[in-house]
Short mmCIF file of C-alpha atoms in Angstrom, two decimals:
data_model
loop_
_atom_site.label_atom_id
_atom_site.label_comp_id
_atom_site.label_asym_id
_atom_site.label_seq_id
_atom_site.Cartn_x
_atom_site.Cartn_y
_atom_site.Cartn_z
CA MET A 1461 7.86 6.91 21.28
CA SER A 1462 5.34 5.92 18.66
CA TYR A 1463 2.45 8.14 20.20
CA PRO A 1464 1.69 11.39 18.59
CA THR A 1465 3.55 14.42 19.77
CA ASP A 1466 0.50 15.98 21.30
CA GLU A 1467 0.11 12.84 23.38
CA GLY A 1468 3.58 12.96 24.81
CA GLY A 1469 5.25 10.79 22.29
CA VAL A 1470 7.89 11.48 19.61
CA GLY A 1471 5.69 10.60 16.67
CA PHE A 1472 7.54 7.55 15.37
CA LYS A 1473 5.35 5.50 13.25
CA LYS A 1474 5.03 1.75 13.99
CA LEU A 1475 7.00 -0.42 11.54
CA GLN A 1476 4.12 -3.01 11.33
CA ASP A 1477 1.77 -0.25 10.30
CA ILE A 1478 4.17 0.92 7.57
CA CYS A 1479 4.39 -2.59 6.28
CA ASN A 1480 0.76 -3.11 6.16
CA SER A 1481 0.24 0.07 4.30
CA PHE A 1482 2.76 -0.88 1.67
CA ALA A 1483 1.19 -4.39 1.36
CA ALA A 1484 -2.21 -2.79 0.94
CA LYS A 1485 -0.79 -0.34 -1.91
CA ARG A 1486 0.78 -3.22 -3.55
CA TRP A 1487 -2.44 -5.37 -3.56
CA TRP A 1488 -4.41 -2.38 -5.06
CA ARG A 1489 -1.94 -2.11 -7.93
CA PHE A 1490 -1.93 -5.76 -8.39
CA ARG A 1491 -5.69 -5.72 -8.82
CA VAL A 1492 -6.28 -2.47 -10.89
CA GLU A 1493 -3.15 -1.96 -12.99
CA ASN A 1494 -1.85 -3.91 -15.95
CA ASN A 1495 1.84 -3.74 -16.16
CA LEU A 1496 4.91 -6.03 -16.40
CA TRP A 1497 4.81 -6.66 -12.61
CA THR A 1498 1.12 -7.52 -12.23
CA ARG A 1499 1.14 -9.75 -15.43
CA PHE A 1500 4.08 -11.65 -13.98
CA LEU A 1501 2.30 -12.24 -10.71
CA ARG A 1502 -0.91 -13.22 -12.35
CA ALA A 1503 0.99 -15.73 -14.59
CA LYS A 1504 2.91 -17.12 -11.60
CA TYR A 1505 0.32 -17.54 -8.94
CA CYS A 1506 -3.13 -16.97 -10.43
CA GLN A 1507 -2.83 -18.71 -13.83
CA ARG A 1508 -5.68 -21.17 -13.11
CA SER A 1509 -7.59 -19.18 -10.29
CA ASN A 1510 -9.14 -15.94 -9.41
CA PRO A 1511 -6.91 -13.62 -7.23
CA ILE A 1512 -9.64 -13.52 -4.65
CA SER A 1513 -10.18 -17.22 -4.40
CA LYS A 1514 -6.35 -18.05 -4.46
CA LYS A 1515 -5.20 -20.15 -1.43
CA LEU A 1516 -1.84 -19.86 0.18
CA ASP A 1517 0.69 -22.43 -0.71
CA PRO A 1518 3.67 -23.36 1.56
CA LYS A 1519 6.07 -22.71 -1.29
CA ASP A 1520 4.79 -19.26 -1.99
CA SER A 1521 7.25 -16.44 -1.61
CA ASN A 1522 7.20 -14.05 1.39
CA SER A 1523 6.18 -11.05 -0.93
CA TRP A 1524 3.02 -12.97 -2.14
CA ARG A 1525 2.25 -13.93 1.34
CA SER A 1526 2.27 -10.24 2.37
CA LEU A 1527 -0.11 -9.56 -0.49
CA LEU A 1528 -2.63 -12.26 0.49
CA GLU A 1529 -2.74 -10.92 3.97
CA ALA A 1530 -3.58 -7.42 2.75
CA ARG A 1531 -6.09 -8.98 0.28
CA ASN A 1532 -8.94 -9.43 2.76
CA LYS A 1533 -8.75 -5.90 4.16
CA VAL A 1534 -8.29 -4.22 0.79
CA ASP A 1535 -10.40 -6.07 -1.83
CA LEU A 1536 -13.61 -5.73 0.12
CA ASN A 1537 -13.31 -2.07 -0.28
CA ILE A 1538 -12.73 -1.98 -3.95
CA GLN A 1539 -15.88 -1.19 -6.09
CA TRP A 1540 -15.81 -2.54 -9.72
CA LYS A 1541 -17.48 -1.44 -12.85
CA ILE A 1542 -18.67 -4.79 -14.41
CA ASN A 1543 -17.72 -5.21 -18.03
CA LYS A 1544 -16.54 -8.77 -18.63
CA GLY A 1545 -17.33 -9.87 -15.08
CA ASN A 1546 -13.98 -11.44 -14.18
CA SER A 1547 -13.00 -9.16 -11.28
CA LEU A 1548 -15.03 -10.79 -8.32
CA ASN A 1549 -14.68 -14.24 -6.70
CA THR A 1550 -17.87 -15.30 -8.31
CA ASN A 1551 -17.65 -15.63 -12.08
CA VAL A 1552 -20.24 -12.88 -12.86
CA SER A 1553 -19.81 -13.38 -16.52
CA ASN A 1554 -21.80 -16.73 -16.20
CA PHE A 1555 -24.76 -14.43 -15.38
CA LEU A 1556 -24.27 -12.14 -18.38
CA ASN A 1557 -25.44 -12.36 -21.86
CA ASN A 1558 -25.63 -10.04 -24.90
CA HIS A 1559 -28.28 -8.05 -23.49
CA GLY A 1560 -26.93 -7.54 -20.11
CA TRP A 1561 -27.99 -9.66 -16.88
CA ASN A 1562 -29.43 -13.12 -17.38
CA ILE A 1563 -32.39 -12.44 -15.17
CA GLU A 1564 -33.80 -16.10 -15.30
CA LEU A 1565 -30.54 -17.70 -14.25
CA LEU A 1566 -30.29 -15.18 -11.39
CA LYS A 1567 -33.80 -15.98 -10.13
CA ASP A 1568 -32.73 -19.82 -10.23
CA THR A 1569 -29.47 -19.17 -8.23
CA VAL A 1570 -30.13 -16.28 -5.75
CA PRO A 1571 -32.93 -14.92 -3.62
CA GLN A 1572 -35.50 -12.58 -5.24
CA GLU A 1573 -34.38 -9.42 -3.15
CA VAL A 1574 -30.78 -9.95 -4.34
CA VAL A 1575 -32.15 -10.31 -8.09
CA TYR A 1576 -33.80 -6.83 -7.55
CA GLU A 1577 -30.56 -5.34 -6.50
CA VAL A 1578 -28.41 -6.94 -9.22
CA LYS A 1579 -30.52 -6.04 -12.17
CA HIS A 1580 -30.25 -2.32 -11.19
CA ILE A 1581 -26.38 -2.57 -11.82
CA ASN A 1582 -25.32 -1.17 -15.14
CA ILE A 1583 -23.06 -3.24 -17.26
CA GLY A 1584 -20.23 -1.90 -19.46
CA GLN A 1585 -18.71 -3.12 -22.56
CA ASN A 1586 -18.33 -6.94 -22.44
CA ASP A 1587 -15.02 -6.92 -24.46
CA ILE A 1588 -12.86 -5.11 -21.89
CA GLN A 1589 -11.83 -5.93 -18.37
CA ASP A 1590 -13.45 -4.73 -15.42
CA GLN A 1591 -12.43 -1.40 -13.90
CA ALA A 1592 -11.97 -0.33 -10.46
CA VAL A 1593 -14.15 2.76 -9.40
CA LYS A 1594 -12.19 5.51 -7.77
CA GLN A 1595 -14.40 6.36 -5.00
CA HIS A 1596 -12.36 9.22 -3.48
CA ASP A 1597 -10.16 11.99 -4.95
CA ILE A 1598 -7.33 11.52 -2.45
CA LYS A 1599 -3.99 13.28 -3.19
CA ILE A 1600 -0.75 12.34 -1.20
CA LYS A 1601 1.78 15.03 -0.65
CA HIS A 1602 5.44 13.97 0.02
CA CYS A 1603 6.98 15.24 3.14
CA PHE A 1604 10.38 16.62 2.05
CA ARG A 1605 11.85 16.30 5.71
CA GLU A 1606 13.31 13.04 6.64
CA GLY A 1607 11.60 11.21 9.56
CA ASN A 1608 14.77 9.86 11.15
CA GLU A 1609 16.21 13.33 12.25
CA VAL A 1610 14.79 12.93 15.68
CA ALA A 1611 16.06 9.48 15.92
CA ASP A 1612 19.53 10.57 14.77
CA ALA A 1613 19.54 13.33 17.43
CA LEU A 1614 18.69 10.63 20.16
CA ALA A 1615 21.30 8.32 19.12
CA LYS A 1616 23.91 11.04 19.07
CA HIS A 1617 22.77 11.92 22.71
CA ALA A 1618 22.97 8.27 23.67
CA THR A 1619 26.73 8.35 23.06
CA THR A 1620 27.36 10.97 25.68
CA ILE A 1621 25.63 9.38 28.49
CA MET A 1622 26.54 6.17 30.52
CA GLN A 1623 23.03 5.22 32.21
CA GLN A 1624 19.74 4.29 30.60
CA ILE A 1625 17.21 7.09 30.34
CA ILE A 1626 13.51 6.84 29.52
CA PHE A 1627 11.75 10.05 28.20
CA LEU A 1628 8.29 10.26 29.26
CA ASN A 1629 7.78 13.83 28.13
CA GLU A 1630 8.66 15.81 25.10
CA ASN A 1631 10.14 18.51 27.15
CA ASP A 1632 12.78 15.96 28.75
CA LEU A 1633 14.20 15.30 25.46
CA PRO A 1634 17.67 16.62 24.44
CA SER A 1635 17.56 20.19 22.94
CA GLU A 1636 18.62 18.70 19.54
CA ALA A 1637 15.74 16.30 19.47
CA ARG A 1638 13.22 19.08 20.52
CA LYS A 1639 14.52 21.16 17.65
CA ALA A 1640 14.11 18.45 15.21
CA ILE A 1641 10.53 17.91 16.34
CA CYS A 1642 9.67 21.59 15.95
CA MET A 1643 11.11 21.58 12.34
CA ASP A 1644 8.97 18.58 11.58
CA ARG A 1645 5.81 20.12 12.77
CA GLN A 1646 6.59 23.26 10.64
CA GLN A 1647 7.52 20.88 7.58
CA VAL A 1648 10.82 22.46 7.20
CA PRO A 1649 12.71 20.72 4.44
CA ASN A 1650 16.10 18.85 5.74
CA PHE A 1651 18.95 18.75 3.38
CA ARG A 1652 21.78 16.31 4.15
CA ILE A 1653 25.12 17.19 2.45
CA ARG A 1654 27.39 14.30 2.05
CA PRO A 1655 31.10 15.22 1.92
CA ARG A 1656 32.68 14.07 -1.22
CA LYS A 1657 35.67 11.57 -0.64
CA HIS A 1658 39.03 12.93 -1.75
CA ALA A 1659 40.22 10.97 -4.89
CA GLY A 1660 43.86 11.28 -3.77
CA TRP A 1661 46.81 12.65 -5.50
CA PHE A 1662 48.16 11.00 -8.71
CA PHE A 1663 51.57 11.90 -10.12
CA GLU A 1664 52.75 10.89 -13.49
CA PRO A 1665 56.21 9.81 -14.04
CA PRO A 1666 58.31 12.08 -16.01
#
């Protein structure tokens, strides 16, 4: 059922993929943003170590564990504009001076071909934090239709049958589910109207 509709599935997304995408988004915000949530995590887990080199502790919370699992996939794809040199695993600030890169120290530490590549990297202001470079102009549009309408239709249909049925084709689905899939493809908004609970009658004594 998690296959796309054009491949015979219903189009449900795998729960693990959704959790992984949320964890990647949280790690991105943890690395590039500066708010109350990120400052709290840095003070609790990364007070004495860099987030890249931070090792998992058995006492860490589940939310921090999920962030570290997404770290290896997300952080390798983040490009940084070096200012103070504190964003990477290696302390880049050790190779900086008031005039830019410390070429002599680089020659004593890394191969010559690496020195040639590094010295062409521009250095920003050394009094501000490193900044993540936005590589793509990506815009996310919210789908106003709820994704569980098809699941609701299948659940209602399950209450009317007595045997187990496996749907292998979209055409075999109940009519309510096929209508919901068609509306999903057309991006038709779905509005759920909840009935208001009656407050009851109140009679004041005379």
